[in-house]
Coordinates of C-alpha atoms in Angstrom, one line a residue:
Chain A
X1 CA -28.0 -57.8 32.2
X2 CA -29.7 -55.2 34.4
X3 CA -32.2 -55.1 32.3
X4 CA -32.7 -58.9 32.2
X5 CA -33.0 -59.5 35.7
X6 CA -35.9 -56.1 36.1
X7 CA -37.9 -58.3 33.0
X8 CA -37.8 -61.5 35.0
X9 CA -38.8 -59.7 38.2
X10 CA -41.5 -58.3 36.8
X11 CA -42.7 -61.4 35.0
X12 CA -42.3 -63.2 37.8
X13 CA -44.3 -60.6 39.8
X14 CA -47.0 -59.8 37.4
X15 CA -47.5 -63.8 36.1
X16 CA -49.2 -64.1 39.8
X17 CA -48.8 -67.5 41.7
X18 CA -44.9 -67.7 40.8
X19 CA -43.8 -65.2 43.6
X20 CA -45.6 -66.9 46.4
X21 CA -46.1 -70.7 45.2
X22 CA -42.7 -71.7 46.2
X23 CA -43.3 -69.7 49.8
X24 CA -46.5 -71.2 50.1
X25 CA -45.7 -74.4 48.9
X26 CA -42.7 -74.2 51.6
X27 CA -45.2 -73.1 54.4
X28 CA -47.9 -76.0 53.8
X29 CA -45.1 -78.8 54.1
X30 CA -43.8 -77.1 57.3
X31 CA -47.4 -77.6 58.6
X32 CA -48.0 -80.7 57.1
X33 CA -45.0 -82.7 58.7
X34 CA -46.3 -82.0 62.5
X35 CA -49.4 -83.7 61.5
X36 CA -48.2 -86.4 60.2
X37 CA -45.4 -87.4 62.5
X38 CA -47.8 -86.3 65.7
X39 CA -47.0 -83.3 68.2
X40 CA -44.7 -84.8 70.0
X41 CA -42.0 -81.9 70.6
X42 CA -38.6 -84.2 71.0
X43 CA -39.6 -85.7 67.5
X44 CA -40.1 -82.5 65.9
X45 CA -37.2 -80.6 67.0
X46 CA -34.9 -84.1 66.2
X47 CA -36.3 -83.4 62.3
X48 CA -37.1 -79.8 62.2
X49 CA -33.8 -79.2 59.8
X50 CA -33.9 -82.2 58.2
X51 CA -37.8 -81.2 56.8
X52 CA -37.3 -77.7 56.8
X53 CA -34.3 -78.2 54.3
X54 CA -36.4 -81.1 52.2
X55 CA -39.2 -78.2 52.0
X56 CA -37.1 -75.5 51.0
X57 CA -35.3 -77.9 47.6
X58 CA -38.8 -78.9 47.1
X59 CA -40.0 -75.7 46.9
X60 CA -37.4 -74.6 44.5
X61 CA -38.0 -77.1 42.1
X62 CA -41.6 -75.9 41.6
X63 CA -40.6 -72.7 39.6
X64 CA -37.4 -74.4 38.3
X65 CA -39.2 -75.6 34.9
X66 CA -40.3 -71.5 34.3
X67 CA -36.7 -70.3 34.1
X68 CA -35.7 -71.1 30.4
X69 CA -39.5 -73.2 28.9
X70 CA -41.9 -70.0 29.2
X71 CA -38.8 -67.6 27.0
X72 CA -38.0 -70.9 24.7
X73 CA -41.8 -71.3 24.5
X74 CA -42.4 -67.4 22.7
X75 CA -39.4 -67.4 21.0
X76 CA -37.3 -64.8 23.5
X77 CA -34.4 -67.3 24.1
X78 CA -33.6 -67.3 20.5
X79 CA -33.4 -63.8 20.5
X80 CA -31.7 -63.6 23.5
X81 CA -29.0 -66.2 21.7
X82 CA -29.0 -63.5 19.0
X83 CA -28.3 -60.4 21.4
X84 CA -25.1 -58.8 22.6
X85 CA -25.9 -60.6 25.9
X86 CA -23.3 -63.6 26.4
X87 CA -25.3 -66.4 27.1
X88 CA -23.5 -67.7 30.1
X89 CA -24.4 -64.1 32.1
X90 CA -27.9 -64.8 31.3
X91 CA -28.0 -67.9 32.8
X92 CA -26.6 -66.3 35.7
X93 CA -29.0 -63.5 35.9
X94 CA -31.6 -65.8 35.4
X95 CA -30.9 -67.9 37.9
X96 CA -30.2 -65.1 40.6
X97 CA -34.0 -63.8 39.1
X98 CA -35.0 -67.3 40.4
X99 CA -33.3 -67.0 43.9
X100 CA -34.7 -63.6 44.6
X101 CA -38.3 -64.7 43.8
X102 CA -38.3 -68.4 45.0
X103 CA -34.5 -68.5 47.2
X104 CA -34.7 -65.0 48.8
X105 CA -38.3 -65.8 50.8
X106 CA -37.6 -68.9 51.8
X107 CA -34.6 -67.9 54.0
X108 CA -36.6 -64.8 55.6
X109 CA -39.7 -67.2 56.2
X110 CA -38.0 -70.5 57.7
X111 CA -37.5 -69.2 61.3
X112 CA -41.2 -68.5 61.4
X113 CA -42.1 -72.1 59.6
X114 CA -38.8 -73.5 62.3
X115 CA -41.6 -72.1 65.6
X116 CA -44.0 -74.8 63.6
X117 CA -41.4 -77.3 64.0
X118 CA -40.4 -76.9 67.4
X119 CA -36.8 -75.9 66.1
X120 CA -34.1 -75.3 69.4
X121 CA -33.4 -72.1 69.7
X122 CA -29.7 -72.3 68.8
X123 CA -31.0 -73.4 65.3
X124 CA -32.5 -70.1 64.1
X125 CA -29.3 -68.3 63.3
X126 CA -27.9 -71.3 61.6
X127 CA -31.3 -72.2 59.8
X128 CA -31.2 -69.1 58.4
X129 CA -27.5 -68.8 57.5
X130 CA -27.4 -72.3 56.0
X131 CA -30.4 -71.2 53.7
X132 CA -29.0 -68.3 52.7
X133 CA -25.7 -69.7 51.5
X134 CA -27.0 -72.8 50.1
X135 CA -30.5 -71.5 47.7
X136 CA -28.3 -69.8 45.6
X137 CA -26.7 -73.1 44.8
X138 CA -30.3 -74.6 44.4
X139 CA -31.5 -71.9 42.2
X140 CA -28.3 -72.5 39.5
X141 CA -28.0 -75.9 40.0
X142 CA -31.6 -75.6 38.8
X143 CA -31.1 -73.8 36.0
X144 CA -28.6 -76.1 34.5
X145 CA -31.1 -78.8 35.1
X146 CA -33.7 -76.0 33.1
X147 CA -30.8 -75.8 30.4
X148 CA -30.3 -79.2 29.9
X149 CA -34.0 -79.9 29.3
X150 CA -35.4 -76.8 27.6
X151 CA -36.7 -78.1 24.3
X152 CA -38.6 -81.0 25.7
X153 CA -42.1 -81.2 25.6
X154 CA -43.3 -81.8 29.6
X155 CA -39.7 -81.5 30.3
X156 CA -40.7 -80.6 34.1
X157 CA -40.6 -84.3 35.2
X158 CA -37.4 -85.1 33.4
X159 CA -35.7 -82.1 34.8
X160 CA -36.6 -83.0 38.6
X161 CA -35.1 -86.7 38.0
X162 CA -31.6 -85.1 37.0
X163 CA -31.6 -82.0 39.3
X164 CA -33.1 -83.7 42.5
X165 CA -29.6 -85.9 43.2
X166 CA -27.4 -82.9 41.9
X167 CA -29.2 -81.4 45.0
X168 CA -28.4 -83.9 47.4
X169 CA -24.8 -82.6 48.5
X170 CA -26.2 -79.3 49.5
X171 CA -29.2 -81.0 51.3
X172 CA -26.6 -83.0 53.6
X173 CA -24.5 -80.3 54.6
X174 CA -27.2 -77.5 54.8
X175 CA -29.1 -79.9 57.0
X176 CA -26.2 -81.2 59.2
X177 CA -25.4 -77.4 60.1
X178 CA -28.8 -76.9 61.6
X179 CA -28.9 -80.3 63.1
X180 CA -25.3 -79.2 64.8
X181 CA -26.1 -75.9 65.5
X182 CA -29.3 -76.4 66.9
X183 CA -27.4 -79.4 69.2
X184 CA -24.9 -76.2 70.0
X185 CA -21.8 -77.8 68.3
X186 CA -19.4 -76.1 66.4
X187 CA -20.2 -76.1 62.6
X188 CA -17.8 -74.5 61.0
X189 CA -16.9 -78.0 59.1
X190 CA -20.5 -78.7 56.9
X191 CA -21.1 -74.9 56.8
X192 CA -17.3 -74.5 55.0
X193 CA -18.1 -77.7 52.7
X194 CA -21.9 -76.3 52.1
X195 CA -20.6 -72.5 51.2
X196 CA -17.7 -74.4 49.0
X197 CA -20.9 -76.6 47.1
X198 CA -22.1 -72.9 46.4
X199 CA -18.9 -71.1 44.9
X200 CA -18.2 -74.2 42.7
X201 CA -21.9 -74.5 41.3
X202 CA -21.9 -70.5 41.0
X203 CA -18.5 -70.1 39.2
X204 CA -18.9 -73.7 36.8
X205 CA -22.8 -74.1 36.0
X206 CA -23.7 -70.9 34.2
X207 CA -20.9 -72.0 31.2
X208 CA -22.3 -75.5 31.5
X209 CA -26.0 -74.3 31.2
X210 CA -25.2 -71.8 28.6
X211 CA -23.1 -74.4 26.4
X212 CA -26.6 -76.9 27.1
X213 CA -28.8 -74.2 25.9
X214 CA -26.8 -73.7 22.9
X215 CA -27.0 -77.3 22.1
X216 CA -30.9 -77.5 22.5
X217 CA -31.0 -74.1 20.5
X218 CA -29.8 -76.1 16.8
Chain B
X1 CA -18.1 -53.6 0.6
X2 CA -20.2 -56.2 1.8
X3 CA -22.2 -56.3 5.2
X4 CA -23.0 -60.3 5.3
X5 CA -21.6 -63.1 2.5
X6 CA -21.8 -66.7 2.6
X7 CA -19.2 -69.3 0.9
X8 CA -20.8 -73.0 -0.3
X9 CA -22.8 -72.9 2.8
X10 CA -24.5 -76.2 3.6
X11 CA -26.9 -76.7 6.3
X12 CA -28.9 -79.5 8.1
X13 CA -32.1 -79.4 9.7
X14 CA -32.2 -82.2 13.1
X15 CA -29.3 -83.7 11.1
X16 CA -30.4 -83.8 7.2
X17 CA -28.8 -82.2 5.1
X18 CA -31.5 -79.6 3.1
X19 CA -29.2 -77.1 1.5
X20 CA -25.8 -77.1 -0.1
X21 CA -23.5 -74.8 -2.0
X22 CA -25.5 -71.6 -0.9
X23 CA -23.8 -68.4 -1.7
X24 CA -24.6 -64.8 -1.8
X25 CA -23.2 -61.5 -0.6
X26 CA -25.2 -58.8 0.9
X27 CA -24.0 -55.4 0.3
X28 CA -25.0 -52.2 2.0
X29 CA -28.1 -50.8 0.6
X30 CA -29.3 -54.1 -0.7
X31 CA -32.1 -56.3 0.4
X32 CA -31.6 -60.0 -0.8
X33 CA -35.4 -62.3 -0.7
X34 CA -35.3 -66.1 -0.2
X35 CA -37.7 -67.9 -2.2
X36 CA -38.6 -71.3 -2.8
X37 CA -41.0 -74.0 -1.3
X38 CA -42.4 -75.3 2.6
X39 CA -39.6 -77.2 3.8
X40 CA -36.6 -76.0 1.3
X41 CA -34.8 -75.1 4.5
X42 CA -34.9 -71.2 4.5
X43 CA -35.9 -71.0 8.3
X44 CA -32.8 -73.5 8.6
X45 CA -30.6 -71.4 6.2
X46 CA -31.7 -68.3 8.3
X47 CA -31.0 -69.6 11.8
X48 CA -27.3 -70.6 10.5
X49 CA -26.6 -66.9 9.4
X50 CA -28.0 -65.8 12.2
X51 CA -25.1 -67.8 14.4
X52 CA -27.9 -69.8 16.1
X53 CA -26.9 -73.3 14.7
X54 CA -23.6 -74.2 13.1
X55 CA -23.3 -74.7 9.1
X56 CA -22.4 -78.5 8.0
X57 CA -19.8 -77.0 5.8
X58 CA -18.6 -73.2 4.1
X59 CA -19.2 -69.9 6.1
X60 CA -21.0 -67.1 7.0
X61 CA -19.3 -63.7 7.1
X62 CA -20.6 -60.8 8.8
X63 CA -18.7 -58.0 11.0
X64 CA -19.5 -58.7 14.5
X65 CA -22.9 -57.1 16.3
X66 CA -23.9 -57.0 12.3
X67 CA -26.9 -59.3 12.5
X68 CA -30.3 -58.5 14.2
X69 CA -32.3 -61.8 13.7
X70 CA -36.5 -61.8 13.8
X71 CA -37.6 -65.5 14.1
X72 CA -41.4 -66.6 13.5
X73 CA -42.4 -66.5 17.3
X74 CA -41.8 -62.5 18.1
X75 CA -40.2 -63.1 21.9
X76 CA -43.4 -60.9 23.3
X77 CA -44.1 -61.3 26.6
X78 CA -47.7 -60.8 27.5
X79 CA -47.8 -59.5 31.0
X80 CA -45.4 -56.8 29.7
X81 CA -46.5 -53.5 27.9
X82 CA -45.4 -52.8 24.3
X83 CA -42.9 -50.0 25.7
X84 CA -41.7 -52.4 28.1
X85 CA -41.2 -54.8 25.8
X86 CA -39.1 -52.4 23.7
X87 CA -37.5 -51.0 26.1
X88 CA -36.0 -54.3 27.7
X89 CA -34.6 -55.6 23.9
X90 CA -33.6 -51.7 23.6
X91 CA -31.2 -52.2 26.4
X92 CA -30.4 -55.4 25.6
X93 CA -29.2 -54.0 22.7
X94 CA -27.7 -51.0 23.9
X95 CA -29.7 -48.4 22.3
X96 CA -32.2 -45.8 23.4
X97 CA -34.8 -45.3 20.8
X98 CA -38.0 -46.8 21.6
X99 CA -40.2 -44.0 21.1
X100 CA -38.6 -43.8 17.5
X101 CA -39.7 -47.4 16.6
X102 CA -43.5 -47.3 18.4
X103 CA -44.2 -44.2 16.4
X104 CA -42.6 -46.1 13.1
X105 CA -44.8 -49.2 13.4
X106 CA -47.9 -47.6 14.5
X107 CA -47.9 -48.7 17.6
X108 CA -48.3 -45.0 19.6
X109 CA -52.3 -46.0 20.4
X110 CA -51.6 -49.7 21.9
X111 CA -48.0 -48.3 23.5
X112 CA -49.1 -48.9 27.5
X113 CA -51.7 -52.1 26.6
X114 CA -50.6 -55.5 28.0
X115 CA -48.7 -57.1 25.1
X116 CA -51.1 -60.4 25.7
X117 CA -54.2 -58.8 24.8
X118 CA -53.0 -57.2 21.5
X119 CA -54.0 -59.1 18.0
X120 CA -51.4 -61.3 15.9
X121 CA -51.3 -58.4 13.5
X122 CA -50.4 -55.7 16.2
X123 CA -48.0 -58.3 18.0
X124 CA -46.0 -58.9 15.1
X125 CA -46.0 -55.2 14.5
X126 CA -44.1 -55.3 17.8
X127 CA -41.9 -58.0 17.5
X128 CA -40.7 -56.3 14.2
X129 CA -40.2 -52.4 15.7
X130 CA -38.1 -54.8 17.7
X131 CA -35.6 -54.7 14.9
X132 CA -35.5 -51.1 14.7
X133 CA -34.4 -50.7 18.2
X134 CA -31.5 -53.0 17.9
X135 CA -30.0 -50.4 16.2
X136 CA -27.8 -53.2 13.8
X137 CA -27.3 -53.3 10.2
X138 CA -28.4 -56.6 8.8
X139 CA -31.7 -57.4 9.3
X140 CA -32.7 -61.4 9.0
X141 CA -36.0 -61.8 8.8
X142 CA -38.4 -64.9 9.0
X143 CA -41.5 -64.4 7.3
X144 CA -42.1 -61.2 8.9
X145 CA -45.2 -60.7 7.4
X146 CA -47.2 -63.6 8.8
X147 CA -50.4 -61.7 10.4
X148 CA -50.1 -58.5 8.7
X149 CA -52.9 -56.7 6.9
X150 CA -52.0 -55.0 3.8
X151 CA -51.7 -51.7 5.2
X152 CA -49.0 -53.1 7.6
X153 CA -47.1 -54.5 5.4
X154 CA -47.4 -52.0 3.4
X155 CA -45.6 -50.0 6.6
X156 CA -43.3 -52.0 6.8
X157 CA -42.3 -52.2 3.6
X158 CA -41.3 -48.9 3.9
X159 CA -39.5 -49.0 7.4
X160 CA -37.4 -51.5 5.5
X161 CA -36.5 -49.1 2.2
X162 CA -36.2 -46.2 5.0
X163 CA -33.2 -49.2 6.4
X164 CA -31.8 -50.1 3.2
X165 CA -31.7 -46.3 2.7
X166 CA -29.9 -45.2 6.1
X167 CA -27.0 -48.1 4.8
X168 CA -28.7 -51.0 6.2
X169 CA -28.8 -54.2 4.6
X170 CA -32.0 -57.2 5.0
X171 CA -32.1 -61.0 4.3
X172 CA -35.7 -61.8 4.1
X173 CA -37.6 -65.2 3.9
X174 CA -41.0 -64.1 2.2
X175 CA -43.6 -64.6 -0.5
X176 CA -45.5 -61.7 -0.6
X177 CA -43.8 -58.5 -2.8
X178 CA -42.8 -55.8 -0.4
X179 CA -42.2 -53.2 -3.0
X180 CA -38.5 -53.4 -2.6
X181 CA -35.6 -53.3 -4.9
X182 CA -34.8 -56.9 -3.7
X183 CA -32.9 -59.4 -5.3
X184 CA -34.0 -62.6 -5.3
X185 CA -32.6 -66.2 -4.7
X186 CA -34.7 -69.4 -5.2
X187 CA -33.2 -71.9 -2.9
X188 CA -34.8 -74.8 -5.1
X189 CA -31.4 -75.0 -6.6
X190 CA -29.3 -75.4 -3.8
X191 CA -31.7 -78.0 -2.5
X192 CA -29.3 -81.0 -1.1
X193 CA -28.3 -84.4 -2.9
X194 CA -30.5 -87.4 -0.7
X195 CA -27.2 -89.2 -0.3
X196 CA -24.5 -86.0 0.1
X197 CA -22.1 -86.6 2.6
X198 CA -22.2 -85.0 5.7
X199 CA -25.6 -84.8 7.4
X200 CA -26.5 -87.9 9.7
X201 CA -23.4 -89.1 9.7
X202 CA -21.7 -86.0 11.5
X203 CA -25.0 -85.4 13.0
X204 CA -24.0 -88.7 14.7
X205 CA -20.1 -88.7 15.2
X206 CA -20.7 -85.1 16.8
X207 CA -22.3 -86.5 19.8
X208 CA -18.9 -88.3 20.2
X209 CA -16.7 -85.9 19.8

């Protein structure tokens, strides 16, 4: 297991671009929203959570498609399938791979990208708190969409469709506890409901993405 | 005492049924080939015993952690090192022995390059001292010697006798002579009837089930 997760560290460091795409991908739509909408600081601190949490989904589902199609692609998750590894823990080591490289940087960087955005200062703690319990739900609710799509050719697209509304529950209640917290009212309703989102994804999705990979394996 | 058996297994390939009343028992010591033409269904037959799809019909036996399985594509990955590469299916696997299996597949010269700028021939070398460090009995191989030159496989020819000799067992799918004491089963018998039962049908009701 330990093993697993050092390999996919290391591939994601040394394969270049997929450390710091999702990062950069989430830094560029932070800077991209101010000019569109204009500079106007009330309008950008009204939907500095609301984009802020839009970029940080979008910019997990960039390196989604790499979890499971680069190790079905050389022949590694067969082998895997074949290994004393139980495949639901390395879905789950997988995934928490995924968080550490994509997941993990986006929660230290969005108080820097939430200066861009004009954020209220009461928002920081609770930007950066709502991120950090709600990415790891991105990152295996990804990886069930990455199971369930892993022998398709140009899977990428598919996988977005079906893991994009999965993502929606998160979205609302990670976004409505910086919108609250940054208005300095209490929050202890969406951030109970967003942490809850997280523990059911963690503790179902890993058998549910090992039983898809299985399938697609035949 | 035998290490791997199978009873009247049938198998299907995307829901067709390709093989049917397959049976054989691999005993320690013993290296069984699989013969027969493109398309007979050994990868298919091979991927069943190796647990990765389920049979239409009969069984496989094997004790469990028996089988080490080595498919066509080796599971390399490029941006790793061949001891890294070892060493990661070595833990997987629980074992220790890496240096062991470099040295046994001639690898010692190429052990710190980049696994991505190695040849076919020297990558499958690596994919198959994969085997060794698994450290399990039964070795099923798919054409494992796809890419090798003939002093390669003459190599590994004799890591496998060295196998079979330490109590080992191997299930191979190959048309080249290895120099072993093999026997040999031509699946061309076993091919399945067009209209057996089974296949598309199950293939189908599965989904619903």
């Amino acid at each position: 297991m330990i093993a697993l997760l050092f390999r996919d560290l290391r591939l994601a460091v040394r394969a270049g671009g997929g450390f710091g795409l999702g990062l950069a991908f989430f830094l560029l739509v932070a800077v991209i929203v101010p000019l569109g909408v204009g500079p106007e600081p009330a309008t950008l601190a009204r939907i500095a959570p609301g984009i802020l949490w839009v970029g940080a989904l979008l910019s997990c589902l960039l390196s989604l498609d790499r979890i499971f199609a680069l190790d079905f692609e050389d022949g590694s998750l067969d082998l895997l399938a074949t290994s004393p590894l139980p495949m639901e823990g390395a879905v789950a080591v997988k995934a928490l791979a995924h968080w550490l490289v994509t997941g993990l940087p986006l929660v230290l960087a969005a108080p820097v990208l939430g200066v861009l955005l004009n954020l209220p200062l009461p928002g920081y703690p609770w930007l950066v708190i709502s991120l950090a319990l709600g990415t790891p739900a991105l990152s295996i609710i990804g990886a069930f969409g990455a199971a369930l799509t892993v022998g398709l050719k140009r899977g990428g697209l598919l996988m977005s469709l079906l893991v994009l509304p999965l993502y929606m529950p998160t979205l609302i209640f990670g976004a409505e506890v910086v919108k609250r917290g940054a208005a300095g009212m209490t929050v202890a309703t969406p951030l109970a409901l967003l942490a809850a989102i997280t523990a059911g994804a963690l503790a179902l999705l890993p058998f549910a993405a090992a039983a898809a990979i299985r399938v697609n394996l035949r | 005492m035998s290490l791997l058996s199978a009873h009247d297994l049938a198998v299907a390939r995307a829901g067709v049924p390709v093989l049917e009343g397959v049976g054989f028992a691999l005993a320690a010591g013993r290296a069984l080939v699989l013969r027969g033409p493109n398309g007979i269904g050994k990868t298919t037959l091979l991927r069943t015993v190796a647990g990765l799809q389920p049979p239409l019909h009969g069984r496989v036996q094997a004790a469990p952690d028996a089988v080490a399985y080595a498919a066509h594509a080796d599971g390399v990955k490029g941006t790793l090192s061949v001891t890294e590469n070892l060493a990661f299916w070595a833990s997987v696997f629980g074992t220790a022995s890496v240096a062991a299996a470099i040295d046994r597949m001639n690898l010692r010269d190429l052990a710190d390059r980049r696994a991505a700028n190695l040849s076919a021939g020297q990558k499958r070398r690596l994919g198959l001292a994969r085997l060794l460090v698994t450290g399990r009995p039964v070795w099923v191989m798919d054409e494992p010697t796809v890419s090798l030159d003939t002093a390669s496989v003459q190599l590994f020819g004799d890591v496998v006798r060295d196998h079979l000799a330490a109590g080992g067992a191997a299930l191979i799918a190959t048309h080249i002579d290895l120099g072993l004491d093999a026997d040999v089963l031509d699946l061309g018998r076993f091919r399945a009837r067009p209209a057996a039962a089974g296949g598309i049908r199950s293939a189908f009701d599965e989904a619903f089930t």
